[in-house]
């Protein structure tokens, strides 16, 4: 396969991923120089297919990219009207007054949006400028130049047999080459992971940290709907088992986004993040809201949580990493889309300047400087850099107290009493041995407020052609049964929010089964597997979730 000759197309810039970062880069490139040739490759069946609705958007990036977005009909129409934060116990909750929350936590001026629809609209703006966008085009490999630089990607490879050999209808795909390649794959993208390792871009940085975010869209009783309401919670049901929390956003059309985040540095391998989410919906405050409503969509994705300390060098020869590939989420704000947009624009400006100067295939140092030194992303992430490590070290209550103090001093005085704390182990290494932790008894889903995984996966509209090779591979097929099962009770059975992994049989008859057709592309397995034995890569283009256009 390595000797295969493919057709090739040349562009000035090749962008992988039609999310907010990739589309912002594409739009900005054409704004700077309409003659630049720009292509965006999206693995989803359409733009937005892999982006489940529901986010609070800080419009700072959109304001810079398309100042007249309101006149252009952007689907950003529900301003935040009410913002509240609760500490939950099993039977109730205490509201934390907004006055004691650091100012950066205020959602005034932000909007509740469907990011899937925002990206669809951004794609229209990009195409109007002359950007070529190809959905259903997974990028399965990087193309390297003579000097070791990233020179392009392989996209559109179809028709392999389950064993990876070419089938009767095999199409080798094309090489799309560019003077610069931008990777906007999101969290833990397979090409991004290769670039980080090949060029040692994480050197000197803390390991990236992650959370698993799960989300359902509900249509609720109109009498209970409060358009523009934002609610965040911490505490129950996770308690001391794991860090995390929830969000509830009231959009329009009686829709509510119900989300739950579990930090993936939890120790107890018996923890079942998906069932923690389902249990959360039975809290009296949440159950009352959802009573009489219906769930209409489900999805999950990993969230980068390492922040400032974990941001890798974002450039290597010929390539720039955008958005969540760098890890630009502001954890206490639970926001990253604005920084993704800003990163895309900054990378575009650096690339356009380089191309105008006759350069190609080198490092876009101006972009990396923007991220780590001079730009608004640094100003957004540095003040909250200690929130995650303080939470990890002192638990929920200590992390809340010290993290709040740290955000206040950073906001008001411009310094931290803690300096810059470092993250410890990777999330995989944080996993404890099964013998050292108690199993957790989870209530059975009732089918009204809570649902089993496979039923919920059907609401993600996930589809994978079963005759293709599994896009989830094992470095060593013996590890799940010989190592992970006896030492960790094989946590893949539980940490996957889509029921991809199961152990069938017992004793000498035990088998590890990968139901890759269920995968919702969250990448949790690639992150949390304690043996780091699972590798997530892209399936055929168009496969995966097909989240509804809400």
Short mmCIF file of C-alpha atoms in Angstrom, two decimals, residues 71-499:
data_model
loop_
_atom_site.label_atom_id
_atom_site.label_comp_id
_atom_site.label_asym_id
_atom_site.label_seq_id
_atom_site.Cartn_x
_atom_site.Cartn_y
_atom_site.Cartn_z
CA UNK A 71 -27.27 40.66 9.21
CA UNK A 72 -26.07 37.54 7.43
CA UNK A 73 -28.52 35.38 9.35
CA UNK A 74 -26.15 33.44 11.58
CA UNK A 75 -28.03 30.90 13.72
CA UNK A 76 -26.92 32.72 16.86
CA UNK A 77 -30.22 34.08 18.12
CA UNK A 78 -30.73 33.03 21.74
CA UNK A 79 -28.85 35.31 24.16
CA UNK A 80 -28.22 34.06 27.68
CA UNK A 81 -30.80 35.68 29.95
CA UNK A 82 -30.30 33.76 33.19
CA UNK A 83 -27.16 32.15 34.57
CA UNK A 84 -27.08 29.98 37.71
CA UNK A 85 -24.74 27.52 39.43
CA UNK A 86 -25.76 24.78 41.88
CA UNK A 87 -23.98 22.41 44.23
CA UNK A 88 -26.10 19.26 44.25
CA UNK A 89 -26.77 16.68 46.91
CA UNK A 90 -28.82 13.58 46.23
CA UNK A 91 -32.10 15.15 47.28
CA UNK A 92 -31.59 18.84 46.58
CA UNK A 93 -29.12 21.57 45.85
CA UNK A 94 -27.67 24.88 46.99
CA UNK A 95 -27.41 27.75 44.57
CA UNK A 96 -24.09 29.56 44.69
CA UNK A 97 -24.76 33.32 44.39
CA UNK A 98 -23.54 34.85 41.15
CA UNK A 99 -21.92 37.63 43.15
CA UNK A 100 -19.28 35.28 44.57
CA UNK A 101 -18.42 33.83 41.17
CA UNK A 102 -15.41 35.34 39.36
CA UNK A 103 -16.41 37.76 36.61
CA UNK A 104 -14.99 35.54 33.88
CA UNK A 105 -17.75 33.01 34.70
CA UNK A 106 -20.46 35.48 33.73
CA UNK A 107 -22.35 34.47 30.59
CA UNK A 108 -23.74 37.92 29.88
CA UNK A 109 -23.33 38.64 26.17
CA UNK A 110 -23.04 34.96 25.22
CA UNK A 111 -25.48 32.88 23.19
CA UNK A 112 -26.96 29.39 23.42
CA UNK A 113 -26.41 27.80 20.03
CA UNK A 114 -26.39 24.62 18.02
CA UNK A 115 -22.75 24.47 16.94
CA UNK A 116 -23.76 22.05 14.21
CA UNK A 117 -25.95 24.74 12.69
CA UNK A 118 -23.33 27.43 13.27
CA UNK A 119 -20.80 25.34 11.35
CA UNK A 120 -23.28 24.70 8.53
CA UNK A 121 -23.78 28.45 8.25
CA UNK A 122 -20.04 29.10 8.38
CA UNK A 123 -19.55 26.59 5.57
CA UNK A 124 -21.99 28.60 3.44
CA UNK A 125 -19.98 31.75 4.11
CA UNK A 126 -16.75 29.95 3.21
CA UNK A 127 -18.12 28.55 -0.04
CA UNK A 128 -19.41 31.97 -1.03
CA UNK A 129 -15.79 33.16 -0.81
CA UNK A 130 -14.57 30.33 -3.04
CA UNK A 131 -13.47 27.75 -0.47
CA UNK A 132 -13.88 24.17 -1.66
CA UNK A 133 -15.51 21.96 0.99
CA UNK A 134 -15.67 18.18 0.59
CA UNK A 135 -17.75 16.33 3.22
CA UNK A 136 -17.60 12.56 3.49
CA UNK A 137 -13.83 12.68 2.98
CA UNK A 138 -11.90 11.09 5.81
CA UNK A 139 -8.21 11.91 5.86
CA UNK A 140 -6.52 8.59 6.55
CA UNK A 141 -2.84 9.51 6.26
CA UNK A 142 -0.38 12.36 6.09
CA UNK A 143 1.81 12.98 3.06
CA UNK A 144 5.40 14.00 3.81
CA UNK A 145 7.74 16.01 1.61
CA UNK A 146 11.37 15.37 0.75
CA UNK A 147 12.63 17.23 3.82
CA UNK A 148 10.28 15.57 6.30
CA UNK A 149 7.71 18.35 6.24
CA UNK A 150 3.95 17.70 6.14
CA UNK A 151 3.01 18.25 2.50
CA UNK A 152 -0.58 17.03 2.34
CA UNK A 153 -3.08 14.34 3.28
CA UNK A 154 -4.62 11.23 1.76
CA UNK A 155 -8.40 11.57 1.57
CA UNK A 156 -11.27 9.56 0.17
CA UNK A 157 -9.91 6.03 0.53
CA UNK A 158 -12.84 3.59 0.25
CA UNK A 159 -13.58 -0.07 -0.31
CA UNK A 160 -11.14 -1.96 1.89
CA UNK A 161 -12.02 -5.44 3.08
CA UNK A 162 -12.39 -6.07 6.84
CA UNK A 163 -8.79 -7.32 6.94
CA UNK A 164 -7.52 -4.07 5.42
CA UNK A 165 -6.79 -5.41 1.95
CA UNK A 166 -8.27 -3.68 -1.13
CA UNK A 167 -11.75 -4.95 -2.03
CA UNK A 168 -13.33 -5.27 -5.46
CA UNK A 169 -14.60 -1.69 -5.33
CA UNK A 170 -11.45 -0.24 -3.74
CA UNK A 171 -10.72 3.43 -4.35
CA UNK A 172 -7.24 4.53 -3.23
CA UNK A 173 -8.24 8.12 -2.58
CA UNK A 174 -6.29 11.20 -3.55
CA UNK A 175 -3.35 13.13 -2.25
CA UNK A 176 -4.35 16.70 -1.53
CA UNK A 177 -1.15 18.67 -1.19
CA UNK A 178 -0.71 22.14 0.18
CA UNK A 179 1.98 24.67 0.93
CA UNK A 180 0.59 24.38 4.44
CA UNK A 181 -1.71 21.82 6.07
CA UNK A 182 -3.97 22.75 8.99
CA UNK A 183 -5.38 20.09 11.30
CA UNK A 184 -8.72 20.99 12.83
CA UNK A 185 -9.71 17.44 13.76
CA UNK A 186 -10.86 18.26 17.27
CA UNK A 187 -9.78 16.35 20.37
CA UNK A 188 -7.33 13.48 19.88
CA UNK A 189 -7.45 13.49 16.09
CA UNK A 190 -5.48 10.63 14.56
CA UNK A 191 -3.40 12.84 12.24
CA UNK A 192 -2.81 15.34 15.03
CA UNK A 193 -1.64 12.54 17.31
CA UNK A 194 0.85 11.47 14.64
CA UNK A 195 2.20 15.00 14.23
CA UNK A 196 2.53 15.51 18.00
CA UNK A 197 4.55 12.31 18.29
CA UNK A 198 6.68 12.68 15.14
CA UNK A 199 7.85 16.19 15.97
CA UNK A 200 7.80 15.78 19.78
CA UNK A 201 5.54 18.80 20.14
CA UNK A 202 4.48 17.94 23.70
CA UNK A 203 8.08 18.13 24.98
CA UNK A 204 8.33 20.17 28.17
CA UNK A 205 4.55 20.37 28.55
CA UNK A 206 2.22 18.66 30.98
CA UNK A 207 0.27 15.70 29.63
CA UNK A 208 -3.01 16.70 28.07
CA UNK A 209 -6.00 16.07 30.33
CA UNK A 210 -9.50 15.20 29.15
CA UNK A 211 -13.13 14.93 30.13
CA UNK A 212 -15.92 12.86 28.61
CA UNK A 213 -18.87 15.05 27.68
CA UNK A 214 -22.23 13.37 27.06
CA UNK A 215 -25.24 15.25 25.86
CA UNK A 216 -28.92 14.74 25.15
CA UNK A 217 -31.35 17.07 23.43
CA UNK A 218 -34.83 17.12 24.94
CA UNK A 219 -38.11 18.67 23.93
CA UNK A 220 -39.83 19.63 27.16
CA UNK A 221 -43.19 20.89 28.35
CA UNK A 222 -43.55 24.51 27.11
CA UNK A 223 -44.67 25.53 30.60
CA UNK A 224 -41.24 24.57 31.95
CA UNK A 225 -39.17 26.01 29.12
CA UNK A 226 -37.23 29.21 29.84
CA UNK A 227 -35.47 30.35 26.68
CA UNK A 228 -32.00 31.71 27.38
CA UNK A 229 -31.57 29.96 30.74
CA UNK A 230 -28.17 28.45 31.60
CA UNK A 231 -27.70 26.14 34.60
CA UNK A 232 -24.47 24.47 35.70
CA UNK A 233 -24.11 21.97 38.54
CA UNK A 234 -21.39 20.15 40.47
CA UNK A 235 -21.50 17.46 43.13
CA UNK A 236 -24.03 14.62 43.03
CA UNK A 237 -23.96 11.99 41.65
CA UNK A 238 -20.19 11.90 41.18
CA UNK A 239 -19.22 12.81 44.72
CA UNK A 240 -15.65 11.71 45.47
CA UNK A 241 -15.57 9.13 42.67
CA UNK A 242 -14.67 11.60 39.93
CA UNK A 243 -14.56 15.25 39.01
CA UNK A 244 -17.13 16.69 36.67
CA UNK A 245 -20.47 18.42 36.47
CA UNK A 246 -23.46 19.18 34.31
CA UNK A 247 -25.00 21.84 32.14
CA UNK A 248 -28.59 22.53 31.15
CA UNK A 249 -29.20 25.05 28.36
CA UNK A 250 -32.65 26.23 27.25
CA UNK A 251 -32.53 27.01 23.51
CA UNK A 252 -35.65 27.95 21.53
CA UNK A 253 -38.51 25.73 20.28
CA UNK A 254 -38.93 24.20 23.76
CA UNK A 255 -35.58 22.45 23.42
CA UNK A 256 -33.19 21.85 26.28
CA UNK A 257 -29.62 20.59 26.05
CA UNK A 258 -28.78 18.34 28.99
CA UNK A 259 -25.09 17.56 29.30
CA UNK A 260 -22.81 15.80 31.76
CA UNK A 261 -19.00 15.87 31.94
CA UNK A 262 -16.81 13.33 33.74
CA UNK A 263 -13.12 14.13 34.12
CA UNK A 264 -11.18 11.16 32.77
CA UNK A 265 -8.51 11.21 35.49
CA UNK A 266 -10.77 9.16 37.77
CA UNK A 267 -9.13 6.27 39.62
CA UNK A 268 -11.92 3.76 40.18
CA UNK A 269 -12.02 1.52 37.08
CA UNK A 270 -15.53 0.40 38.07
CA UNK A 271 -16.84 3.92 37.39
CA UNK A 272 -19.39 4.01 34.59
CA UNK A 273 -19.53 7.59 33.24
CA UNK A 274 -22.57 7.00 31.04
CA UNK A 275 -24.59 5.63 33.98
CA UNK A 276 -23.51 8.58 36.12
CA UNK A 277 -25.09 10.79 33.46
CA UNK A 278 -28.29 8.73 33.43
CA UNK A 279 -28.47 8.78 37.23
CA UNK A 280 -28.02 12.57 37.22
CA UNK A 281 -31.30 13.01 35.34
CA UNK A 282 -33.16 11.47 38.29
CA UNK A 283 -32.13 14.31 40.59
CA UNK A 284 -35.39 16.00 41.66
CA UNK A 285 -34.44 19.32 40.04
CA UNK A 286 -33.64 17.70 36.70
CA UNK A 287 -36.39 15.09 36.76
CA UNK A 288 -39.03 17.76 37.29
CA UNK A 289 -37.74 19.72 34.31
CA UNK A 290 -37.73 16.70 31.98
CA UNK A 291 -40.99 15.14 33.17
CA UNK A 292 -43.43 15.00 30.25
CA UNK A 293 -40.68 15.69 27.71
CA UNK A 294 -38.88 13.45 25.27
CA UNK A 295 -35.25 12.88 24.36
CA UNK A 296 -34.64 13.47 20.65
CA UNK A 297 -30.86 13.13 20.26
CA UNK A 298 -27.79 11.78 22.06
CA UNK A 299 -24.06 12.07 21.54
CA UNK A 300 -20.69 12.18 23.26
CA UNK A 301 -17.20 13.53 22.73
CA UNK A 302 -13.99 13.98 24.64
CA UNK A 303 -13.10 17.47 25.86
CA UNK A 304 -9.56 18.79 26.27
CA UNK A 305 -9.10 20.00 29.85
CA UNK A 306 -5.34 20.42 30.34
CA UNK A 307 -5.44 24.11 29.47
CA UNK A 308 -2.41 26.38 29.50
CA UNK A 309 0.12 23.91 30.94
CA UNK A 310 -0.77 21.19 28.42
CA UNK A 311 -0.83 23.19 25.20
CA UNK A 312 1.76 21.65 22.87
CA UNK A 313 3.81 23.50 20.33
CA UNK A 314 1.19 23.97 17.64
CA UNK A 315 3.37 24.03 14.53
CA UNK A 316 5.84 21.77 12.75
CA UNK A 317 7.25 21.98 9.22
CA UNK A 318 4.31 22.43 6.88
CA UNK A 319 1.58 21.93 9.47
CA UNK A 320 -0.41 23.85 12.07
CA UNK A 321 -2.72 22.35 14.70
CA UNK A 322 -5.95 24.23 15.41
CA UNK A 323 -8.56 24.42 18.15
CA UNK A 324 -9.14 21.43 20.38
CA UNK A 325 -6.15 19.65 18.86
CA UNK A 326 -4.07 22.12 20.86
CA UNK A 327 -6.41 22.04 23.85
CA UNK A 328 -7.98 25.50 24.00
CA UNK A 329 -10.97 24.84 26.25
CA UNK A 330 -11.45 27.17 29.21
CA UNK A 331 -12.46 24.50 31.73
CA UNK A 332 -14.38 26.55 34.35
CA UNK A 333 -16.24 28.39 31.59
CA UNK A 334 -16.86 25.12 29.67
CA UNK A 335 -16.11 27.01 26.47
CA UNK A 336 -13.69 26.42 23.64
CA UNK A 337 -15.47 27.29 20.40
CA UNK A 338 -14.47 30.95 20.62
CA UNK A 339 -10.81 30.03 21.02
CA UNK A 340 -11.08 27.50 18.20
CA UNK A 341 -12.26 30.30 15.90
CA UNK A 342 -9.51 32.63 17.06
CA UNK A 343 -6.88 29.94 16.50
CA UNK A 344 -8.14 29.28 12.98
CA UNK A 345 -7.96 32.96 12.11
CA UNK A 346 -4.47 33.34 13.56
CA UNK A 347 -3.18 30.30 11.66
CA UNK A 348 -4.73 31.65 8.47
CA UNK A 349 -3.06 35.03 8.90
CA UNK A 350 0.32 33.38 9.50
CA UNK A 351 -0.07 31.12 6.47
CA UNK A 352 -1.27 33.91 4.17
CA UNK A 353 1.69 36.06 5.19
CA UNK A 354 4.11 33.19 4.60
CA UNK A 355 2.69 32.37 1.19
CA UNK A 356 2.80 36.03 0.18
CA UNK A 357 6.50 35.99 1.10
CA UNK A 358 7.10 32.97 -1.11
CA UNK A 359 7.44 30.47 1.73
CA UNK A 360 6.03 26.94 1.92
CA UNK A 361 6.44 23.89 4.12
CA UNK A 362 8.17 25.64 7.02
CA UNK A 363 6.97 26.40 10.54
CA UNK A 364 4.38 29.11 11.06
CA UNK A 365 6.09 30.54 14.12
CA UNK A 366 3.87 33.62 14.25
CA UNK A 367 0.87 31.38 14.86
CA UNK A 368 2.54 29.51 17.71
CA UNK A 369 3.62 32.80 19.28
CA UNK A 370 0.04 34.04 19.07
CA UNK A 371 -1.19 31.01 21.01
CA UNK A 372 1.48 30.94 23.69
CA UNK A 373 2.49 34.57 24.10
CA UNK A 374 0.61 37.47 22.64
CA UNK A 375 -2.95 36.65 21.69
CA UNK A 376 -6.35 36.71 23.42
CA UNK A 377 -6.28 32.92 23.82
CA UNK A 378 -3.38 33.26 26.25
CA UNK A 379 -5.30 35.96 28.12
CA UNK A 380 -8.31 33.64 28.32
CA UNK A 381 -6.50 30.50 29.46
CA UNK A 382 -3.71 31.70 31.76
CA UNK A 383 -6.00 33.08 34.52
CA UNK A 384 -7.76 29.70 34.86
CA UNK A 385 -4.67 27.50 34.48
CA UNK A 386 -4.75 26.21 38.05
CA UNK A 387 -8.45 25.30 38.28
CA UNK A 388 -8.06 21.78 36.94
CA UNK A 389 -4.90 20.80 38.90
CA UNK A 390 -6.36 22.27 42.12
CA UNK A 391 -9.51 20.20 41.60
CA UNK A 392 -7.44 17.09 40.96
CA UNK A 393 -5.34 17.66 44.10
CA UNK A 394 -7.93 18.83 46.62
CA UNK A 395 -11.17 17.33 45.36
CA UNK A 396 -14.50 19.03 44.75
CA UNK A 397 -14.81 21.36 47.75
CA UNK A 398 -11.12 22.21 48.07
CA UNK A 399 -10.80 22.67 44.33
CA UNK A 400 -13.86 24.93 44.29
CA UNK A 401 -12.52 27.10 47.11
CA UNK A 402 -8.91 27.34 45.96
CA UNK A 403 -9.87 27.52 42.29
CA UNK A 404 -12.30 30.35 42.96
CA UNK A 405 -9.66 32.23 44.95
CA UNK A 406 -7.13 31.72 42.19
CA UNK A 407 -9.49 33.01 39.50
CA UNK A 408 -10.31 36.06 41.62
CA UNK A 409 -6.67 36.98 42.22
CA UNK A 410 -5.82 36.42 38.57
CA UNK A 411 -8.75 38.54 37.44
CA UNK A 412 -8.30 41.41 39.90
CA UNK A 413 -4.57 41.41 40.65
CA UNK A 414 -3.06 39.68 37.64
CA UNK A 415 -1.17 37.01 39.58
CA UNK A 416 -1.68 33.64 41.26
CA UNK A 417 -0.62 32.62 44.77
CA UNK A 418 -0.06 29.15 43.33
CA UNK A 419 2.12 30.16 40.39
CA UNK A 420 1.52 27.63 37.65
CA UNK A 421 0.66 24.18 38.95
CA UNK A 422 1.47 21.13 36.89
CA UNK A 423 -0.77 18.24 35.97
CA UNK A 424 0.37 14.85 37.15
CA UNK A 425 -0.24 11.58 35.38
CA UNK A 426 -2.00 11.08 32.10
CA UNK A 427 -5.65 10.08 32.42
CA UNK A 428 -4.76 6.52 31.39
CA UNK A 429 -2.05 6.26 34.06
CA UNK A 430 -4.44 7.63 36.70
CA UNK A 431 -6.61 4.51 36.45
CA UNK A 432 -6.35 2.42 39.61
CA UNK A 433 -6.36 -1.34 40.02
CA UNK A 434 -9.77 -2.99 40.34
CA UNK A 435 -8.83 -4.76 43.58
CA UNK A 436 -8.24 -1.39 45.28
CA UNK A 437 -11.69 0.00 44.48
CA UNK A 438 -15.25 -1.02 45.18
CA UNK A 439 -17.67 -1.78 42.33
CA UNK A 440 -20.47 0.75 41.99
CA UNK A 441 -24.10 -0.36 41.88
CA UNK A 442 -26.02 1.64 39.29
CA UNK A 443 -29.82 1.66 39.06
CA UNK A 444 -31.35 0.22 35.94
CA UNK A 445 -32.52 2.88 33.43
CA UNK A 446 -36.26 3.39 33.56
CA UNK A 447 -36.75 4.11 29.83
CA UNK A 448 -38.43 7.43 30.65
CA UNK A 449 -35.72 9.69 32.06
CA UNK A 450 -32.78 7.32 31.73
CA UNK A 451 -31.89 4.94 28.93
CA UNK A 452 -29.54 2.07 28.20
CA UNK A 453 -26.52 2.87 26.02
CA UNK A 454 -27.55 1.08 22.86
CA UNK A 455 -30.99 2.67 22.84
CA UNK A 456 -29.39 6.09 23.23
CA UNK A 457 -26.80 5.38 20.53
CA UNK A 458 -29.68 4.89 18.09
CA UNK A 459 -30.53 8.55 18.76
CA UNK A 460 -27.09 9.61 17.51
CA UNK A 461 -27.93 8.26 14.03
CA UNK A 462 -24.54 6.55 14.02
CA UNK A 463 -23.78 4.36 11.03
CA UNK A 464 -20.65 2.51 9.96
CA UNK A 465 -20.38 0.24 6.95
CA UNK A 466 -19.71 -3.11 8.62
CA UNK A 467 -17.72 -4.53 5.69
CA UNK A 468 -14.91 -2.00 6.19
CA UNK A 469 -11.94 -2.52 8.52
CA UNK A 470 -12.61 -1.59 12.14
CA UNK A 471 -11.36 1.94 12.78
CA UNK A 472 -10.63 0.94 16.39
CA UNK A 473 -7.53 -1.19 16.52
CA UNK A 474 -5.49 -2.91 19.22
CA UNK A 475 -1.72 -2.71 19.40
CA UNK A 476 -1.78 -6.13 21.10
CA UNK A 477 -4.96 -8.19 20.85
CA UNK A 478 -4.10 -10.17 23.99
CA UNK A 479 -3.96 -7.18 26.36
CA UNK A 480 -7.71 -6.71 27.06
CA UNK A 481 -8.14 -10.25 28.44
CA UNK A 482 -4.66 -10.95 29.79
CA UNK A 483 -3.93 -7.54 31.36
CA UNK A 484 -6.90 -5.17 31.50
CA UNK A 485 -9.48 -7.71 32.65
CA UNK A 486 -7.63 -9.09 35.71
CA UNK A 487 -5.98 -5.82 36.70
CA UNK A 488 -8.64 -3.21 35.86
CA UNK A 489 -11.86 -5.24 35.33
CA UNK A 490 -11.49 -4.16 31.68
CA UNK A 491 -12.83 -0.59 32.02
CA UNK A 492 -13.48 -0.24 28.27
CA UNK A 493 -16.77 -1.98 29.00
CA UNK A 494 -17.76 1.06 31.05
CA UNK A 495 -15.88 4.18 29.95
CA UNK A 496 -17.14 3.94 26.36
CA UNK A 497 -20.41 5.92 26.13
CA UNK A 498 -21.57 3.94 23.08
CA UNK A 499 -21.18 0.30 24.14
#
